[in-house]
Short mmCIF file of C-alpha atoms in Angstrom, two decimals:
data_model
loop_
_atom_site.label_atom_id
_atom_site.label_comp_id
_atom_site.label_asym_id
_atom_site.label_seq_id
_atom_site.Cartn_x
_atom_site.Cartn_y
_atom_site.Cartn_z
CA UNK A 1 -0.90 -8.53 1.98
CA UNK A 2 -3.04 -6.75 4.18
CA UNK A 3 -4.30 -4.25 0.61
CA UNK A 4 -5.75 -7.83 -0.18
CA UNK A 5 -7.50 -8.23 3.35
CA UNK A 6 -9.15 -4.94 4.06
CA UNK A 7 -9.77 -3.60 0.08
CA UNK A 8 -13.11 -5.82 0.15
CA UNK A 9 -14.03 -3.08 3.28
CA UNK A 10 -13.53 0.24 2.22
CA UNK A 11 -16.67 2.11 1.86
CA UNK A 12 -16.57 5.40 3.59
CA UNK A 13 -14.37 7.31 1.39
CA UNK A 14 -16.71 6.10 -1.63
CA UNK A 15 -19.91 7.22 0.25
CA UNK A 16 -18.18 10.53 1.29
CA UNK A 17 -17.41 11.55 -2.88
CA UNK A 18 -20.99 10.55 -3.50
CA UNK A 19 -22.34 13.19 -1.22
CA UNK A 20 -20.43 15.89 -2.37
CA UNK A 21 -21.53 14.46 -6.10
CA UNK A 22 -24.98 14.73 -5.25
CA UNK A 23 -24.46 18.21 -3.48
CA UNK A 24 -22.61 20.37 -6.51
CA UNK A 25 -24.55 23.20 -6.43
CA UNK A 26 -24.11 22.55 -10.39
CA UNK A 27 -27.27 20.22 -9.89
CA UNK A 28 -29.82 23.18 -8.65
CA UNK A 29 -28.33 25.96 -10.43
CA UNK A 30 -28.81 23.53 -13.92
CA UNK A 31 -32.10 22.42 -12.48
CA UNK A 32 -30.60 19.00 -14.44
CA UNK A 33 -32.51 17.07 -10.66
CA UNK A 34 -35.85 18.59 -12.39
CA UNK A 35 -38.98 16.05 -11.44
CA UNK A 36 -36.54 13.47 -9.10
CA UNK A 37 -35.91 16.33 -6.69
CA UNK A 38 -37.61 14.12 -3.97
CA UNK A 39 -35.08 10.91 -4.76
CA UNK A 40 -32.66 13.26 -4.62
CA UNK A 41 -33.38 14.55 -1.59
CA UNK A 42 -33.83 11.14 0.19
CA UNK A 43 -30.13 9.94 -1.32
CA UNK A 44 -28.65 13.97 0.81
CA UNK A 45 -29.93 12.07 3.68
CA UNK A 46 -29.24 8.59 3.95
CA UNK A 47 -26.00 8.70 2.97
CA UNK A 48 -24.71 11.19 6.09
CA UNK A 49 -26.56 8.83 8.16
CA UNK A 50 -24.80 5.74 6.56
CA UNK A 51 -21.41 7.96 6.65
CA UNK A 52 -21.92 8.26 9.94
CA UNK A 53 -21.60 4.48 10.96
CA UNK A 54 -20.00 2.84 8.34
CA UNK A 55 -16.57 3.22 10.12
CA UNK A 56 -18.05 1.21 12.94
CA UNK A 57 -19.51 -1.50 10.20
CA UNK A 58 -16.36 -1.62 8.36
CA UNK A 59 -14.17 -2.52 10.91
CA UNK A 60 -17.29 -5.04 12.18
CA UNK A 61 -16.75 -6.65 8.59
CA UNK A 62 -13.48 -7.50 10.12
CA UNK A 63 -15.35 -11.08 12.39
CA UNK A 64 -19.12 -10.88 11.04
CA UNK A 65 -20.43 -11.78 8.22
CA UNK A 66 -23.41 -10.39 7.56
CA UNK A 67 -21.73 -7.21 7.98
CA UNK A 68 -19.33 -8.10 5.21
CA UNK A 69 -22.61 -8.69 3.26
CA UNK A 70 -23.55 -5.61 4.19
CA UNK A 71 -20.70 -3.03 3.10
CA UNK A 72 -20.45 -5.53 -0.49
CA UNK A 73 -23.85 -4.23 -1.14
CA UNK A 74 -23.68 -0.61 0.33
CA UNK A 75 -20.03 -0.22 -1.86
CA UNK A 76 -22.46 -2.11 -5.11
CA UNK A 77 -25.16 0.85 -4.80
CA UNK A 78 -22.08 3.68 -4.40
CA UNK A 79 -21.14 2.87 -7.62
CA UNK A 80 -23.92 2.87 -9.28
CA UNK A 81 -24.91 6.09 -7.54
CA UNK A 82 -21.60 7.17 -8.16
CA UNK A 83 -21.89 6.68 -12.21
CA UNK A 84 -25.26 8.47 -11.57
CA UNK A 85 -24.46 11.58 -10.96
CA UNK A 86 -21.12 12.00 -13.32
CA UNK A 87 -23.64 12.30 -15.59
CA UNK A 88 -25.36 14.48 -13.54
CA UNK A 89 -22.35 16.71 -13.04
CA UNK A 90 -21.32 15.94 -16.97
CA UNK A 91 -25.21 17.33 -18.03
CA UNK A 92 -24.62 19.92 -15.29
CA UNK A 93 -21.85 21.67 -17.14
CA UNK A 94 -22.69 20.13 -20.90
CA UNK A 95 -26.23 23.32 -19.77
CA UNK A 96 -23.68 25.15 -18.89
CA UNK A 97 -20.79 25.46 -21.56
CA UNK A 98 -24.37 26.14 -23.73
CA UNK A 99 -25.48 29.48 -21.49
CA UNK A 100 -21.81 30.93 -21.78
CA UNK A 101 -21.46 30.63 -25.16
CA UNK A 102 -19.35 28.39 -25.68
CA UNK A 103 -21.06 25.12 -27.53
CA UNK A 104 -19.82 25.23 -30.62
CA UNK A 105 -16.13 25.35 -29.49
CA UNK A 106 -16.89 22.34 -27.08
CA UNK A 107 -18.54 20.43 -30.44
CA UNK A 108 -22.35 19.91 -29.14
CA UNK A 109 -23.40 21.66 -32.79
CA UNK A 110 -22.55 17.79 -34.51
CA UNK A 111 -25.00 16.26 -32.27
CA UNK A 112 -28.67 18.32 -32.61
CA UNK A 113 -30.00 15.64 -34.21
CA UNK A 114 -29.64 12.56 -31.76
CA UNK A 115 -32.04 12.89 -28.15
CA UNK A 116 -29.34 12.39 -26.35
CA UNK A 117 -29.38 15.34 -24.79
CA UNK A 118 -33.12 16.60 -25.10
CA UNK A 119 -34.16 16.99 -21.44
CA UNK A 120 -37.57 15.39 -21.47
CA UNK A 121 -35.53 11.54 -22.52
CA UNK A 122 -33.42 12.78 -20.00
CA UNK A 123 -34.88 13.28 -17.43
CA UNK A 124 -37.00 10.55 -18.40
CA UNK A 125 -34.02 8.01 -18.36
CA UNK A 126 -32.29 9.32 -15.40
CA UNK A 127 -35.49 9.18 -12.70
CA UNK A 128 -35.77 5.24 -13.62
CA UNK A 129 -31.78 5.05 -12.70
CA UNK A 130 -31.36 7.13 -9.60
CA UNK A 131 -35.37 5.25 -8.38
CA UNK A 132 -33.17 2.40 -8.17
CA UNK A 133 -30.56 3.46 -6.04
CA UNK A 134 -33.47 4.51 -4.21
CA UNK A 135 -35.30 1.90 -3.80
CA UNK A 136 -32.27 0.33 -1.77
CA UNK A 137 -34.30 1.49 1.92
CA UNK A 138 -33.54 -1.93 3.21
CA UNK A 139 -30.34 -1.41 3.70
CA UNK A 140 -31.06 1.34 5.98
CA UNK A 141 -33.11 -0.68 7.95
CA UNK A 142 -30.23 -3.65 8.00
CA UNK A 143 -28.32 -0.68 9.11
CA UNK A 144 -30.52 -0.10 11.60
CA UNK A 145 -30.37 -3.64 13.17
CA UNK A 146 -27.03 -3.90 12.95
CA UNK A 147 -26.46 -1.59 15.32
CA UNK A 148 -23.25 0.21 13.95
CA UNK A 149 -21.97 3.09 16.09
CA UNK A 150 -20.58 6.51 15.28
CA UNK A 151 -17.02 6.79 15.41
CA UNK A 152 -14.97 10.42 15.59
CA UNK A 153 -12.79 10.20 12.70
CA UNK A 154 -9.04 12.10 13.46
CA UNK A 155 -7.77 14.60 11.64
CA UNK A 156 -5.72 14.15 9.50
CA UNK A 157 -3.96 17.44 8.08
CA UNK A 158 -3.62 17.78 12.14
CA UNK A 159 -1.54 14.49 12.08
CA UNK A 160 0.56 15.10 9.40
CA UNK A 161 2.25 18.19 11.00
CA UNK A 162 2.87 16.83 13.99
CA UNK A 163 5.33 13.69 12.79
CA UNK A 164 7.07 16.77 10.41
CA UNK A 165 8.25 17.67 13.67
CA UNK A 166 11.09 15.14 15.26
CA UNK A 167 11.18 11.07 13.44
CA UNK A 168 14.29 8.95 13.64
CA UNK A 169 14.08 6.13 11.82
CA UNK A 170 13.18 3.17 13.52
CA UNK A 171 15.43 1.18 10.62
CA UNK A 172 18.92 2.04 12.08
CA UNK A 173 17.14 0.25 15.43
CA UNK A 174 16.42 -2.70 13.46
CA UNK A 175 20.14 -2.37 12.07
CA UNK A 176 22.01 -2.61 15.69
CA UNK A 177 19.36 -4.60 17.35
CA UNK A 178 20.33 -7.31 14.08
CA UNK A 179 25.22 -5.87 14.14
CA UNK A 180 25.46 -10.40 15.55
CA UNK A 181 23.71 -12.13 12.88
CA UNK A 182 25.43 -9.85 9.95
CA UNK A 183 28.42 -10.39 11.45
CA UNK A 184 27.42 -14.87 11.24
CA UNK A 185 26.62 -14.52 7.36
CA UNK A 186 29.29 -12.14 6.18
CA UNK A 187 31.92 -14.44 7.90
CA UNK A 188 29.49 -17.24 7.03
CA UNK A 189 29.55 -16.25 3.21
CA UNK A 190 33.60 -14.73 3.20
CA UNK A 191 34.72 -17.89 4.60
CA UNK A 192 33.66 -20.28 1.08
CA UNK A 193 37.27 -17.98 -0.42
CA UNK A 194 38.20 -22.12 -1.75
CA UNK A 195 34.83 -22.92 -2.43
CA UNK A 196 34.08 -24.19 -5.74
CA UNK A 197 30.77 -25.24 -6.28
CA UNK A 198 28.11 -22.59 -5.66
CA UNK A 199 27.01 -21.18 -2.34
CA UNK A 200 23.81 -20.96 -0.98
CA UNK A 201 22.50 -19.39 2.36
CA UNK A 202 19.05 -18.86 2.76
CA UNK A 203 17.79 -16.67 5.62
CA UNK A 204 14.60 -18.08 6.68
CA UNK A 205 11.36 -16.76 9.41
CA UNK A 206 8.60 -14.60 9.88
CA UNK A 207 7.06 -11.69 7.73
CA UNK A 208 8.19 -8.62 10.03
CA UNK A 209 11.80 -9.76 11.42
CA UNK A 210 13.94 -7.64 8.93
CA UNK A 211 14.96 -9.97 6.37
CA UNK A 212 15.83 -7.42 4.04
CA UNK A 213 16.88 -5.22 6.45
CA UNK A 214 19.46 -8.01 7.38
CA UNK A 215 20.68 -8.93 4.15
CA UNK A 216 21.18 -5.49 3.05
CA UNK A 217 23.36 -4.71 5.83
CA UNK A 218 25.60 -7.40 5.32
CA UNK A 219 25.45 -6.41 1.22
CA UNK A 220 26.66 -3.33 2.50
CA UNK A 221 29.78 -4.28 4.22
CA UNK A 222 32.69 -3.15 3.31
CA UNK A 223 34.68 -6.99 3.87
CA UNK A 224 31.61 -8.53 1.27
CA UNK A 225 32.51 -5.44 -1.48
CA UNK A 226 36.58 -5.76 -0.72
CA UNK A 227 35.91 -9.59 -1.06
CA UNK A 228 33.72 -10.73 -4.09
CA UNK A 229 34.57 -8.65 -7.24
CA UNK A 230 30.33 -8.41 -8.34
CA UNK A 231 27.39 -8.14 -6.08
CA UNK A 232 24.36 -7.86 -7.26
CA UNK A 233 20.65 -7.20 -6.07
CA UNK A 234 17.60 -9.16 -7.22
CA UNK A 235 14.41 -9.39 -5.53
CA UNK A 236 12.00 -11.47 -8.09
CA UNK A 237 8.24 -10.59 -8.19
CA UNK A 238 5.49 -12.58 -8.41
CA UNK A 239 5.34 -14.79 -12.19
CA UNK A 240 2.02 -14.41 -13.82
CA UNK A 241 0.80 -17.14 -16.06
CA UNK A 242 2.04 -15.99 -19.49
CA UNK A 243 1.93 -17.36 -23.45
CA UNK A 244 5.22 -19.28 -24.26
CA UNK A 245 8.45 -16.56 -24.88
CA UNK A 246 10.61 -17.85 -27.63
CA UNK A 247 12.94 -20.87 -26.97
CA UNK A 248 15.83 -18.15 -28.19
CA UNK A 249 14.91 -14.99 -25.74
CA UNK A 250 16.10 -18.43 -23.28
CA UNK A 251 19.48 -19.42 -25.02
CA UNK A 252 19.79 -15.69 -25.19
CA UNK A 253 18.72 -14.94 -21.56
CA UNK A 254 21.20 -17.37 -20.14
CA UNK A 255 23.59 -16.75 -22.48
CA UNK A 256 23.98 -12.78 -21.14
CA UNK A 257 23.53 -13.73 -17.48
CA UNK A 258 26.48 -16.73 -17.95
CA UNK A 259 29.35 -13.87 -19.44
CA UNK A 260 28.89 -11.65 -17.08
CA UNK A 261 29.38 -14.09 -13.58
CA UNK A 262 32.05 -16.85 -15.56
CA UNK A 263 35.61 -16.29 -13.50
CA UNK A 264 33.72 -13.40 -10.54
CA UNK A 265 33.90 -14.25 -7.35
CA UNK A 266 29.84 -13.22 -7.05
CA UNK A 267 28.06 -11.80 -4.26
CA UNK A 268 24.22 -12.53 -5.07
CA UNK A 269 21.20 -11.02 -3.71
CA UNK A 270 17.67 -12.83 -3.97
CA UNK A 271 15.44 -11.37 -1.31
CA UNK A 272 11.92 -12.15 -1.02
CA UNK A 273 11.22 -15.60 -2.51
CA UNK A 274 7.94 -16.81 -2.35
CA UNK A 275 7.54 -19.63 -5.22
CA UNK A 276 8.44 -23.28 -5.08
CA UNK A 277 9.90 -24.06 -8.47
CA UNK A 278 12.23 -26.16 -8.36
CA UNK A 279 12.59 -27.11 -12.88
CA UNK A 280 13.32 -22.91 -12.53
CA UNK A 281 15.70 -22.29 -9.45
CA UNK A 282 18.34 -25.99 -11.18
CA UNK A 283 17.92 -23.98 -14.53
CA UNK A 284 19.15 -20.95 -12.77
CA UNK A 285 21.72 -22.33 -11.12
CA UNK A 286 23.49 -24.19 -14.05
CA UNK A 287 23.82 -20.49 -14.79
CA UNK A 288 25.60 -19.08 -11.81
CA UNK A 289 27.62 -21.81 -11.01
CA UNK A 290 30.13 -20.73 -14.00
CA UNK A 291 31.29 -18.33 -11.78
CA UNK A 292 34.60 -18.13 -9.56
CA UNK A 293 35.62 -20.30 -6.85
CA UNK A 294 34.05 -18.71 -3.54
CA UNK A 295 30.36 -16.85 -5.15
CA UNK A 296 27.85 -16.59 -3.10
CA UNK A 297 23.87 -16.38 -3.69
CA UNK A 298 21.81 -15.06 -0.53
CA UNK A 299 18.01 -14.81 -0.26
CA UNK A 300 15.50 -13.86 1.87
CA UNK A 301 12.48 -16.37 1.71
CA UNK A 302 9.31 -17.12 4.85
CA UNK A 303 9.57 -20.31 3.43
CA UNK A 304 11.27 -23.36 4.45
CA UNK A 305 10.42 -25.22 1.59
CA UNK A 306 11.98 -22.54 -0.74
CA UNK A 307 14.66 -22.84 2.09
CA UNK A 308 15.48 -26.40 1.18
CA UNK A 309 15.00 -26.62 -2.55
CA UNK A 310 17.50 -23.69 -2.85
CA UNK A 311 19.83 -23.39 -0.20
CA UNK A 312 23.32 -25.57 -0.03
CA UNK A 313 24.08 -25.26 3.50
CA UNK A 314 22.31 -24.84 6.44
CA UNK A 315 18.97 -21.87 5.99
CA UNK A 316 19.67 -19.67 8.72
CA UNK A 317 16.82 -18.69 11.35
CA UNK A 318 16.06 -15.08 12.45
CA UNK A 319 15.32 -15.07 15.18
CA UNK A 320 13.04 -12.24 17.11
CA UNK A 321 14.56 -9.28 18.07
CA UNK A 322 15.43 -8.49 21.10
CA UNK A 323 12.56 -6.72 23.37
CA UNK A 324 14.67 -3.60 24.03
CA UNK A 325 15.17 -3.33 20.81
CA UNK A 326 11.51 -3.46 20.17
CA UNK A 327 10.62 -0.91 22.59
CA UNK A 328 13.02 1.53 21.15
CA UNK A 329 11.25 1.24 18.10
CA UNK A 330 7.58 1.79 19.71
CA UNK A 331 8.86 5.07 22.11
CA UNK A 332 10.63 6.48 19.13
CA UNK A 333 8.10 6.46 16.85
CA UNK A 334 5.36 6.84 19.44
CA UNK A 335 6.60 9.97 21.05
CA UNK A 336 8.85 11.40 18.13
CA UNK A 337 6.77 15.00 18.60
CA UNK A 338 9.25 14.98 22.66
CA UNK A 339 12.58 16.80 21.79
CA UNK A 340 13.85 14.92 25.15
CA UNK A 341 12.46 11.65 27.25
CA UNK A 342 11.70 13.19 30.15
CA UNK A 343 8.95 14.93 28.22
CA UNK A 344 7.40 12.41 27.49
CA UNK A 345 4.09 11.35 29.69
CA UNK A 346 5.43 8.76 32.49
CA UNK A 347 1.36 7.28 32.64
CA UNK A 348 2.92 6.18 28.15
CA UNK A 349 6.07 5.49 29.63
CA UNK A 350 5.14 2.43 31.85
CA UNK A 351 2.41 1.35 29.20
CA UNK A 352 5.09 0.62 26.71
CA UNK A 353 6.02 -3.30 28.25
CA UNK A 354 2.76 -4.19 26.93
CA UNK A 355 3.20 -3.42 23.49
CA UNK A 356 6.38 -4.55 23.14
CA UNK A 357 4.88 -7.96 24.22
CA UNK A 358 2.43 -8.45 20.19
CA UNK A 359 4.88 -7.34 18.16
CA UNK A 360 6.12 -10.99 19.05
CA UNK A 361 10.11 -9.21 18.17
CA UNK A 362 8.68 -7.86 14.74
CA UNK A 363 10.26 -4.46 14.16
CA UNK A 364 7.56 -4.19 11.91
CA UNK A 365 4.74 -4.91 13.67
CA UNK A 366 6.84 -2.22 15.76
CA UNK A 367 7.36 0.47 13.40
CA UNK A 368 3.30 0.35 12.62
CA UNK A 369 2.75 -0.41 16.15
CA UNK A 370 5.31 3.50 16.83
CA UNK A 371 2.69 4.99 14.60
CA UNK A 372 0.09 4.56 15.49
CA UNK A 373 0.52 5.78 18.98
CA UNK A 374 1.99 9.04 18.32
CA UNK A 375 -2.06 9.55 16.92
CA UNK A 376 -2.92 8.88 20.88
CA UNK A 377 -2.29 11.54 23.30
CA UNK A 378 -4.10 9.94 26.31
CA UNK A 379 -4.01 7.22 28.45
CA UNK A 380 -7.29 6.23 27.81
CA UNK A 381 -7.19 5.83 24.49
CA UNK A 382 -3.87 3.67 24.73
CA UNK A 383 -5.21 1.51 26.63
CA UNK A 384 -8.72 1.18 23.67
CA UNK A 385 -5.36 0.10 21.91
CA UNK A 386 -4.77 -2.28 23.85
CA UNK A 387 -8.11 -4.38 23.96
CA UNK A 388 -8.20 -5.31 20.81
CA UNK A 389 -7.11 -8.15 18.92
CA UNK A 390 -3.77 -8.04 17.96
CA UNK A 391 -1.55 -10.54 19.40
CA UNK A 392 0.66 -11.78 16.02
CA UNK A 393 1.32 -15.22 15.40
CA UNK A 394 3.74 -17.89 13.35
CA UNK A 395 0.06 -18.37 11.83
CA UNK A 396 -0.79 -14.63 11.48
CA UNK A 397 2.37 -13.16 11.21
CA UNK A 398 2.49 -9.50 11.70
CA UNK A 399 -1.27 -9.40 10.15
CA UNK A 400 -3.22 -8.31 12.57
CA UNK A 401 -1.45 -4.99 13.86
CA UNK A 402 -1.36 -3.97 10.60
CA UNK A 403 -4.91 -4.55 10.39
CA UNK A 404 -5.09 -2.63 13.57
CA UNK A 405 -3.13 0.58 11.78
CA UNK A 406 -5.18 0.09 8.61
CA UNK A 407 -8.41 0.67 10.74
CA UNK A 408 -6.76 3.86 12.74
CA UNK A 409 -6.82 4.95 9.56
CA UNK A 410 -8.61 8.31 7.98
CA UNK A 411 -11.26 6.57 5.48
CA UNK A 412 -9.69 8.62 2.66
CA UNK A 413 -6.18 7.30 3.54
CA UNK A 414 -8.02 3.47 2.75
CA UNK A 415 -9.61 4.70 -0.48
CA UNK A 416 -5.75 5.10 -1.23
CA UNK A 417 -4.34 2.68 0.25
CA UNK A 418 -6.47 -0.12 -1.70
CA UNK A 419 -6.24 1.13 -4.98
CA UNK A 420 -2.85 0.44 -4.39
CA UNK A 421 -3.79 -3.46 -4.65
CA UNK A 422 -4.00 -2.90 -8.11
CA UNK A 423 -0.54 -3.54 -8.81
CA UNK A 424 1.03 -6.49 -7.95
CA UNK A 425 3.14 -7.49 -5.13
CA UNK A 426 7.29 -6.54 -5.27
CA UNK A 427 5.66 -3.51 -7.67
CA UNK A 428 7.96 -0.19 -8.29
CA UNK A 429 5.37 2.71 -7.80
CA UNK A 430 5.43 5.69 -9.52
CA UNK A 431 5.01 8.15 -7.18
CA UNK A 432 3.88 11.26 -8.92
CA UNK A 433 1.87 8.45 -10.81
CA UNK A 434 0.10 7.00 -7.92
CA UNK A 435 -0.67 10.31 -6.61
CA UNK A 436 -1.85 12.26 -10.08
CA UNK A 437 -4.06 8.96 -9.44
CA UNK A 438 -5.12 9.36 -6.47
CA UNK A 439 -5.99 12.62 -7.48
CA UNK A 440 -7.74 11.88 -11.02
CA UNK A 441 -10.65 9.37 -8.18
CA UNK A 442 -11.34 12.36 -6.22
CA UNK A 443 -9.55 10.16 -3.10
CA UNK A 444 -7.79 13.11 -1.86
CA UNK A 445 -9.76 16.15 -0.02
CA UNK A 446 -8.78 19.17 -0.72
CA UNK A 447 -7.96 21.93 1.30
CA UNK A 448 -6.39 25.77 2.27
CA UNK A 449 -3.83 27.26 0.05
CA UNK A 450 -2.54 23.37 -0.33
CA UNK A 451 -1.79 22.01 -3.47
CA UNK A 452 -3.34 18.47 -3.95
CA UNK A 453 0.02 16.96 -4.96
CA UNK A 454 1.50 18.36 -1.64
CA UNK A 455 -1.58 16.28 -0.01
CA UNK A 456 -0.95 13.69 -1.96
CA UNK A 457 2.92 13.04 -0.77
CA UNK A 458 1.76 13.68 2.89
CA UNK A 459 -0.76 10.48 2.52
CA UNK A 460 1.92 7.98 0.46
CA UNK A 461 4.22 8.99 3.12
CA UNK A 462 1.98 8.84 6.28
CA UNK A 463 1.85 4.83 4.56
CA UNK A 464 5.09 4.16 4.39
CA UNK A 465 5.40 4.86 8.10
CA UNK A 466 2.44 2.86 8.93
CA UNK A 467 4.55 0.13 6.89
CA UNK A 468 2.05 -0.10 3.99
CA UNK A 469 4.26 0.05 1.71
CA UNK A 470 8.41 -0.07 1.54
CA UNK A 471 10.00 2.67 0.70
CA UNK A 472 12.13 0.86 -2.33
CA UNK A 473 14.52 3.90 -3.40
CA UNK A 474 16.17 3.38 0.50
CA UNK A 475 16.48 -0.97 -0.20
CA UNK A 476 19.97 -0.79 -1.72
CA UNK A 477 23.07 1.23 -2.52
CA UNK A 478 22.62 0.33 -6.01
CA UNK A 479 18.97 1.63 -6.71
CA UNK A 480 19.46 4.87 -4.24
CA UNK A 481 22.01 6.20 -6.91
CA UNK A 482 19.42 5.62 -9.59
CA UNK A 483 16.97 8.09 -7.61
CA UNK A 484 17.60 11.27 -8.45
CA UNK A 485 14.59 12.05 -10.71
CA UNK A 486 11.89 12.04 -8.65
CA UNK A 487 10.55 8.66 -9.08
CA UNK A 488 10.43 5.10 -6.53
CA UNK A 489 12.92 3.26 -8.46
CA UNK A 490 12.60 4.60 -12.14
CA UNK A 491 14.70 1.10 -13.35
CA UNK A 492 16.90 -1.10 -11.61
CA UNK A 493 20.30 -1.60 -11.97
CA UNK A 494 21.69 -3.09 -16.33
CA UNK A 495 23.49 -6.17 -14.24
CA UNK A 496 20.89 -6.56 -12.00
CA UNK A 497 18.04 -5.82 -15.23
CA UNK A 498 19.62 -9.58 -16.64
CA UNK A 499 18.95 -11.26 -13.75
CA UNK A 500 15.66 -10.11 -13.80
CA UNK A 501 15.38 -11.09 -17.80
CA UNK A 502 16.35 -15.04 -17.14
CA UNK A 503 13.94 -15.37 -14.05
CA UNK A 504 11.37 -13.97 -16.21
CA UNK A 505 11.82 -15.68 -19.18
CA UNK A 506 12.92 -19.35 -17.38
#
């Protein structure tokens, strides 16, 4: 959810990448900018000036349409500049290869008849492109008119190392806070033992209240494992528009599903259902009704309409977590660098109650907010966070706090997170592949004596700790066992795969 909101206002990292390319020593060494020195110098002066105020501009874009439009224009020009300096770098590397005698090895000798590498033609063509970018000086004028201010960016690596001291798991606190709810749901499901009809229990609540966590607690409860012969967990993905599949595939999926549940007393968890598809649910339900007496479906959703469509009993409306647990979650994250409670600064401890009110009983919001506060060490910094507009409501959910957490990220982390908007909701990300993509796009900043892959993993862990990603390898017991290859989730359990096929073809 957060990715789609903030992706359009991420510009700073792009500008920084272009500045690094424009300052590459190869451009001067192999004289690829000859005849364009003036435009080159203008860009090298303007880019740092834009970087100085870009963080303030990105924050202003959330509530100022003019600032948002300016950022979009800057983004467009920056992408153009990025492509231009990629061409300059390529030309510099080509000249380097030729000078060092590697020309024939790289196959350039076969293109001598073409004018592509003629220096006069190259200078003429690239000069036009560069002048087009430099002429966008109106954007600099507008930048000054908006009055954007310089903001000091946080030191990332030190923050990441600090978090490595002691980091308690806020999820355990959330689990404790939902103990009574778990008992009620377990009793409700086990109590249907003699019911010949399929029981469907929806858990309904605002995003971030811990519906999935509660479903996990129920799913892993020993009494549930003992009572049901078969337990399954599926997270339906949002359906994309695709061409119609053959009826043969539909029939095969339905038959497989019926065989799986036939005669079995099963519990199926459908986690995070969004779409109201009455026809799809009726077809799926028809297959699921072949299960044994006492079978049940437990589903989680934010949508009361979905709960009404699917439920056979009254929906279980999940209430807010009590303030004492929200406070504990915030303190666990915010003060994780302290070994003992006595070491926590009294002034900061006294301010926690104000932050509790902002979370409206959401453990996810408390986790995100606590992670932001972890990087702030003075009362002035905490007061600054309190002064920001981050009140959660039924309409906004926890988005204001997630945006606060996002705005607190360093520029290159924003870029890494925004890049993930390319993945559909519910997509199981291969972390190693994602990090390689970040590296390939130049999003990760090199540090001395630290390899890029290590930095990439630190960035991913930071984003997880700020609640931007769900660490799906912890979703439930079955998927934990499959997570031995280093990926987040390499595959689904075979039984769950059949259900996914069913959901896909319907």
